[in-house]
């Protein structure tokens, strides 16, 4: 009998060992595969089982959470949803996350191990950290000024602090309320279908995901390239620029909208936006120097702020005729509003292009800092001496040229207008552009650089201009940042 008891005990020991081995295999070595299995809803239920962390603008939360009482318990809520949608994006139980809700999901959901002082303990116990917070760089006054200025028109605004790269405003219109996509009900599906099917694309973030021909605002890049390359040495010396200008290797003649552009100086051509002068300057500078300067301003870069930005394009394989058109912001040159704000910020910042960023810091629920973001130089776009002369040119545009609508009493303002043609045979409604920077009197450096684009400017086609349609919006944003 004792022999059989020993055998039974040995068998039980073997079975127990096999059970332990199998449990270890399942719970340790295959845990990741089971966790990531789409059929496993435990993670999703746990994810929405606690309130989501807040996104802060100006020290105040613009997001929250609502207890729905459903299995996916906490739904995202938004304060001034359409105003901040290009910044926050949405967090939906059905359709996932976008923008800051996506790029900072680890902090906002509580899954980032940096939120816990004992991450290994959390891994062992499967405990969930309380959600953290994301503090943005957005200036609420500037954001509201940009949103009000665009109104019902399609367009976008980006504003940057030149000395640091902090993004002060990021607006896209028309917009939408991200709260419509929170929850799991039938209304969420209907909202998704309506928003994605809308002709005016309210979910498109035009400030960072849409590229436009920049038109005459690109002449800032061409002028900087010409000055750095020594093609122009004196702002007031006449250039050898015919009017009209025949594009090299073609019979096409480029003309201007105004008189006085033949052999005009760089100062006059910049103030009044002479196409012929800048097209010829681009050819004189040459493809190599033009592409290098455009790249130094940020063209063809792939940026993250922390979510991705559509690359702005300056072609590196152009013939001379194409280079001439590209040098006035046409042909296939395209830029996001954020890129054009970076150009203006480079002029204001002594030629240095700072990496733009949207998140100041992330914190735990109790406000202990998890991570911070600081200024970082992306490129040196031009010599500091060239930047000084470009500041002079941009200031002249506002004081004497096409950008008078952006002038602010008590501040020095530099700007550049642009009217970008597009569509088949350039028959589409031109885009109205204005890029600018502002420095309050008595301060050490410019406080803000702005880019505004209006797709459907409210004017007759022949009267549309960046100075008339976009400059007043830029002025309002600059005044908000300056506190005027």
PDB file of C-alpha atoms in Angstrom, residues 61-220:
ATOM      1  CA  UNK A  61      -7.680  71.857 -18.185  1.00  0.00           C
ATOM      2  CA  UNK A  62      -9.426  71.849 -21.551  1.00  0.00           C
ATOM      3  CA  UNK A  63     -10.294  68.154 -21.248  1.00  0.00           C
ATOM      4  CA  UNK A  64     -12.084  66.075 -18.637  1.00  0.00           C
ATOM      5  CA  UNK A  65     -13.809  62.726 -18.076  1.00  0.00           C
ATOM      6  CA  UNK A  66     -17.428  61.730 -17.564  1.00  0.00           C
ATOM      7  CA  UNK A  67     -18.609  58.556 -15.818  1.00  0.00           C
ATOM      8  CA  UNK A  68     -20.945  56.902 -18.315  1.00  0.00           C
ATOM      9  CA  UNK A  69     -21.789  53.904 -16.111  1.00  0.00           C
ATOM     10  CA  UNK A  70     -21.045  51.623 -19.089  1.00  0.00           C
ATOM     11  CA  UNK A  71     -18.476  48.867 -19.365  1.00  0.00           C
ATOM     12  CA  UNK A  72     -16.017  51.334 -20.961  1.00  0.00           C
ATOM     13  CA  UNK A  73     -16.737  53.593 -18.063  1.00  0.00           C
ATOM     14  CA  UNK A  74     -15.092  56.991 -18.464  1.00  0.00           C
ATOM     15  CA  UNK A  75     -15.739  59.046 -21.604  1.00  0.00           C
ATOM     16  CA  UNK A  76     -13.635  62.033 -22.682  1.00  0.00           C
ATOM     17  CA  UNK A  77     -15.079  65.552 -22.418  1.00  0.00           C
ATOM     18  CA  UNK A  78     -13.758  68.785 -23.937  1.00  0.00           C
ATOM     19  CA  UNK A  79     -14.000  72.430 -22.944  1.00  0.00           C
ATOM     20  CA  UNK A  80     -14.106  74.687 -26.022  1.00  0.00           C
ATOM     21  CA  UNK A  81     -13.679  71.572 -28.137  1.00  0.00           C
ATOM     22  CA  UNK A  82     -13.632  73.218 -31.596  1.00  0.00           C
ATOM     23  CA  UNK A  83     -11.162  75.864 -30.408  1.00  0.00           C
ATOM     24  CA  UNK A  84      -8.576  73.348 -29.204  1.00  0.00           C
ATOM     25  CA  UNK A  85      -9.308  70.370 -31.487  1.00  0.00           C
ATOM     26  CA  UNK A  86      -6.152  70.950 -33.617  1.00  0.00           C
ATOM     27  CA  UNK A  87      -4.141  70.653 -30.381  1.00  0.00           C
ATOM     28  CA  UNK A  88      -5.929  67.961 -28.369  1.00  0.00           C
ATOM     29  CA  UNK A  89      -7.300  65.783 -31.143  1.00  0.00           C
ATOM     30  CA  UNK A  90      -9.875  63.266 -29.888  1.00  0.00           C
ATOM     31  CA  UNK A  91      -9.925  60.204 -27.635  1.00  0.00           C
ATOM     32  CA  UNK A  92     -12.664  57.822 -28.667  1.00  0.00           C
ATOM     33  CA  UNK A  93     -13.525  54.347 -27.388  1.00  0.00           C
ATOM     34  CA  UNK A  94     -14.505  53.447 -30.955  1.00  0.00           C
ATOM     35  CA  UNK A  95     -12.125  55.372 -33.228  1.00  0.00           C
ATOM     36  CA  UNK A  96      -8.947  55.648 -31.163  1.00  0.00           C
ATOM     37  CA  UNK A  97      -6.884  58.772 -30.529  1.00  0.00           C
ATOM     38  CA  UNK A  98      -5.279  61.627 -32.489  1.00  0.00           C
ATOM     39  CA  UNK A  99      -2.818  64.503 -31.904  1.00  0.00           C
ATOM     40  CA  UNK A 100      -1.925  65.065 -28.230  1.00  0.00           C
ATOM     41  CA  UNK A 101      -4.469  62.486 -27.116  1.00  0.00           C
ATOM     42  CA  UNK A 102      -2.456  60.009 -29.171  1.00  0.00           C
ATOM     43  CA  UNK A 103       1.156  61.146 -28.791  1.00  0.00           C
ATOM     44  CA  UNK A 104       0.791  61.591 -25.015  1.00  0.00           C
ATOM     45  CA  UNK A 105      -1.520  58.628 -24.487  1.00  0.00           C
ATOM     46  CA  UNK A 106       0.836  56.909 -22.060  1.00  0.00           C
ATOM     47  CA  UNK A 107       0.684  59.875 -19.679  1.00  0.00           C
ATOM     48  CA  UNK A 108      -3.013  60.569 -20.167  1.00  0.00           C
ATOM     49  CA  UNK A 109      -4.107  56.944 -19.779  1.00  0.00           C
ATOM     50  CA  UNK A 110      -1.773  56.188 -16.863  1.00  0.00           C
ATOM     51  CA  UNK A 111       0.097  53.455 -18.728  1.00  0.00           C
ATOM     52  CA  UNK A 112       3.453  55.236 -18.849  1.00  0.00           C
ATOM     53  CA  UNK A 113       5.794  53.507 -16.346  1.00  0.00           C
ATOM     54  CA  UNK A 114       7.377  56.882 -15.515  1.00  0.00           C
ATOM     55  CA  UNK A 115       4.193  57.782 -13.644  1.00  0.00           C
ATOM     56  CA  UNK A 116       4.973  55.193 -10.969  1.00  0.00           C
ATOM     57  CA  UNK A 117       7.851  55.297  -8.468  1.00  0.00           C
ATOM     58  CA  UNK A 118       7.862  51.470  -8.544  1.00  0.00           C
ATOM     59  CA  UNK A 119       7.198  50.404 -12.177  1.00  0.00           C
ATOM     60  CA  UNK A 120       8.419  46.831 -11.659  1.00  0.00           C
ATOM     61  CA  UNK A 121       5.933  46.390  -8.824  1.00  0.00           C
ATOM     62  CA  UNK A 122       3.162  47.601 -11.099  1.00  0.00           C
ATOM     63  CA  UNK A 123       4.219  45.099 -13.745  1.00  0.00           C
ATOM     64  CA  UNK A 124       4.065  42.279 -11.222  1.00  0.00           C
ATOM     65  CA  UNK A 125       0.727  43.304  -9.686  1.00  0.00           C
ATOM     66  CA  UNK A 126      -0.830  44.619 -12.907  1.00  0.00           C
ATOM     67  CA  UNK A 127      -1.751  47.777 -10.979  1.00  0.00           C
ATOM     68  CA  UNK A 128      -2.652  50.892 -12.977  1.00  0.00           C
ATOM     69  CA  UNK A 129      -1.122  54.280 -12.283  1.00  0.00           C
ATOM     70  CA  UNK A 130      -3.341  57.329 -11.854  1.00  0.00           C
ATOM     71  CA  UNK A 131      -3.352  59.285 -15.122  1.00  0.00           C
ATOM     72  CA  UNK A 132      -0.933  62.194 -15.522  1.00  0.00           C
ATOM     73  CA  UNK A 133      -1.266  65.649 -17.071  1.00  0.00           C
ATOM     74  CA  UNK A 134       0.035  67.298 -20.235  1.00  0.00           C
ATOM     75  CA  UNK A 135       0.912  70.994 -20.003  1.00  0.00           C
ATOM     76  CA  UNK A 136       0.882  72.692 -23.416  1.00  0.00           C
ATOM     77  CA  UNK A 137       2.689  75.793 -24.676  1.00  0.00           C
ATOM     78  CA  UNK A 138      -0.515  77.293 -26.112  1.00  0.00           C
ATOM     79  CA  UNK A 139      -1.375  80.896 -25.212  1.00  0.00           C
ATOM     80  CA  UNK A 140      -5.178  80.875 -24.749  1.00  0.00           C
ATOM     81  CA  UNK A 141      -5.539  84.544 -25.750  1.00  0.00           C
ATOM     82  CA  UNK A 142      -3.622  83.985 -28.984  1.00  0.00           C
ATOM     83  CA  UNK A 143      -5.591  80.823 -29.740  1.00  0.00           C
ATOM     84  CA  UNK A 144      -8.911  82.632 -29.305  1.00  0.00           C
ATOM     85  CA  UNK A 145      -7.770  85.611 -31.374  1.00  0.00           C
ATOM     86  CA  UNK A 146      -6.788  83.324 -34.241  1.00  0.00           C
ATOM     87  CA  UNK A 147     -10.032  81.340 -34.047  1.00  0.00           C
ATOM     88  CA  UNK A 148     -12.188  84.473 -33.966  1.00  0.00           C
ATOM     89  CA  UNK A 149     -10.205  86.039 -36.785  1.00  0.00           C
ATOM     90  CA  UNK A 150     -10.716  83.110 -39.144  1.00  0.00           C
ATOM     91  CA  UNK A 151     -14.401  82.860 -38.235  1.00  0.00           C
ATOM     92  CA  UNK A 152     -16.352  80.814 -40.764  1.00  0.00           C
ATOM     93  CA  UNK A 153     -13.625  80.852 -43.399  1.00  0.00           C
ATOM     94  CA  UNK A 154     -11.424  77.890 -44.259  1.00  0.00           C
ATOM     95  CA  UNK A 155      -7.875  78.466 -43.145  1.00  0.00           C
ATOM     96  CA  UNK A 156      -5.277  78.096 -40.439  1.00  0.00           C
ATOM     97  CA  UNK A 157      -3.025  80.021 -38.067  1.00  0.00           C
ATOM     98  CA  UNK A 158       0.256  79.001 -36.452  1.00  0.00           C
ATOM     99  CA  UNK A 159       2.121  81.186 -33.959  1.00  0.00           C
ATOM    100  CA  UNK A 160       5.572  80.542 -32.465  1.00  0.00           C
ATOM    101  CA  UNK A 161       7.796  82.160 -29.867  1.00  0.00           C
ATOM    102  CA  UNK A 162      10.934  82.848 -31.976  1.00  0.00           C
ATOM    103  CA  UNK A 163      13.506  82.498 -29.197  1.00  0.00           C
ATOM    104  CA  UNK A 164      12.343  79.056 -28.052  1.00  0.00           C
ATOM    105  CA  UNK A 165      10.108  77.409 -30.671  1.00  0.00           C
ATOM    106  CA  UNK A 166       7.150  77.214 -28.259  1.00  0.00           C
ATOM    107  CA  UNK A 167       3.924  76.978 -30.251  1.00  0.00           C
ATOM    108  CA  UNK A 168       1.599  79.708 -28.979  1.00  0.00           C
ATOM    109  CA  UNK A 169      -1.375  79.102 -31.271  1.00  0.00           C
ATOM    110  CA  UNK A 170      -2.456  76.309 -33.593  1.00  0.00           C
ATOM    111  CA  UNK A 171      -5.857  76.886 -35.174  1.00  0.00           C
ATOM    112  CA  UNK A 172      -7.657  75.265 -38.088  1.00  0.00           C
ATOM    113  CA  UNK A 173     -11.108  76.174 -39.408  1.00  0.00           C
ATOM    114  CA  UNK A 174     -13.687  74.903 -39.868  1.00  0.00           C
ATOM    115  CA  UNK A 175     -13.285  72.801 -36.763  1.00  0.00           C
ATOM    116  CA  UNK A 176     -15.340  70.226 -34.852  1.00  0.00           C
ATOM    117  CA  UNK A 177     -16.138  69.163 -31.294  1.00  0.00           C
ATOM    118  CA  UNK A 178     -13.998  66.114 -30.349  1.00  0.00           C
ATOM    119  CA  UNK A 179     -16.552  65.306 -27.634  1.00  0.00           C
ATOM    120  CA  UNK A 180     -18.929  64.072 -30.344  1.00  0.00           C
ATOM    121  CA  UNK A 181     -16.647  61.061 -30.799  1.00  0.00           C
ATOM    122  CA  UNK A 182     -16.543  60.067 -27.112  1.00  0.00           C
ATOM    123  CA  UNK A 183     -18.538  57.024 -26.021  1.00  0.00           C
ATOM    124  CA  UNK A 184     -19.869  53.968 -27.801  1.00  0.00           C
ATOM    125  CA  UNK A 185     -23.423  54.924 -28.723  1.00  0.00           C
ATOM    126  CA  UNK A 186     -25.037  55.200 -32.142  1.00  0.00           C
ATOM    127  CA  UNK A 187     -24.567  58.992 -32.091  1.00  0.00           C
ATOM    128  CA  UNK A 188     -20.783  58.520 -32.163  1.00  0.00           C
ATOM    129  CA  UNK A 189     -20.973  56.523 -35.393  1.00  0.00           C
ATOM    130  CA  UNK A 190     -23.263  59.115 -36.973  1.00  0.00           C
ATOM    131  CA  UNK A 191     -20.929  61.941 -35.943  1.00  0.00           C
ATOM    132  CA  UNK A 192     -17.939  60.096 -37.412  1.00  0.00           C
ATOM    133  CA  UNK A 193     -19.683  59.566 -40.743  1.00  0.00           C
ATOM    134  CA  UNK A 194     -20.894  63.183 -40.873  1.00  0.00           C
ATOM    135  CA  UNK A 195     -17.501  64.692 -40.022  1.00  0.00           C
ATOM    136  CA  UNK A 196     -15.575  62.494 -42.464  1.00  0.00           C
ATOM    137  CA  UNK A 197     -18.102  63.098 -45.230  1.00  0.00           C
ATOM    138  CA  UNK A 198     -18.203  66.894 -44.878  1.00  0.00           C
ATOM    139  CA  UNK A 199     -16.978  68.775 -47.943  1.00  0.00           C
ATOM    140  CA  UNK A 200     -15.120  71.367 -45.863  1.00  0.00           C
ATOM    141  CA  UNK A 201     -13.137  68.670 -43.967  1.00  0.00           C
ATOM    142  CA  UNK A 202     -13.495  69.908 -40.385  1.00  0.00           C
ATOM    143  CA  UNK A 203     -11.251  67.106 -39.064  1.00  0.00           C
ATOM    144  CA  UNK A 204      -8.333  68.155 -41.286  1.00  0.00           C
ATOM    145  CA  UNK A 205      -5.729  70.007 -39.235  1.00  0.00           C
ATOM    146  CA  UNK A 206      -4.829  72.629 -41.822  1.00  0.00           C
ATOM    147  CA  UNK A 207      -2.155  74.191 -39.598  1.00  0.00           C
ATOM    148  CA  UNK A 208       0.132  71.135 -39.712  1.00  0.00           C
ATOM    149  CA  UNK A 209      -1.329  68.495 -42.062  1.00  0.00           C
ATOM    150  CA  UNK A 210      -2.256  70.608 -45.103  1.00  0.00           C
ATOM    151  CA  UNK A 211       0.374  72.085 -47.420  1.00  0.00           C
ATOM    152  CA  UNK A 212      -0.301  75.094 -49.638  1.00  0.00           C
ATOM    153  CA  UNK A 213       1.612  77.001 -52.301  1.00  0.00           C
ATOM    154  CA  UNK A 214       3.106  79.787 -50.154  1.00  0.00           C
ATOM    155  CA  UNK A 215       3.102  82.393 -52.911  1.00  0.00           C
ATOM    156  CA  UNK A 216       4.981  85.597 -52.213  1.00  0.00           C
ATOM    157  CA  UNK A 217       5.596  84.749 -48.550  1.00  0.00           C
ATOM    158  CA  UNK A 218       8.297  82.388 -49.874  1.00  0.00           C
ATOM    159  CA  UNK A 219      10.190  85.458 -51.120  1.00  0.00           C
ATOM    160  CA  UNK A 220      11.597  85.702 -47.588  1.00  0.00           C
TER     161      UNK A 220
END
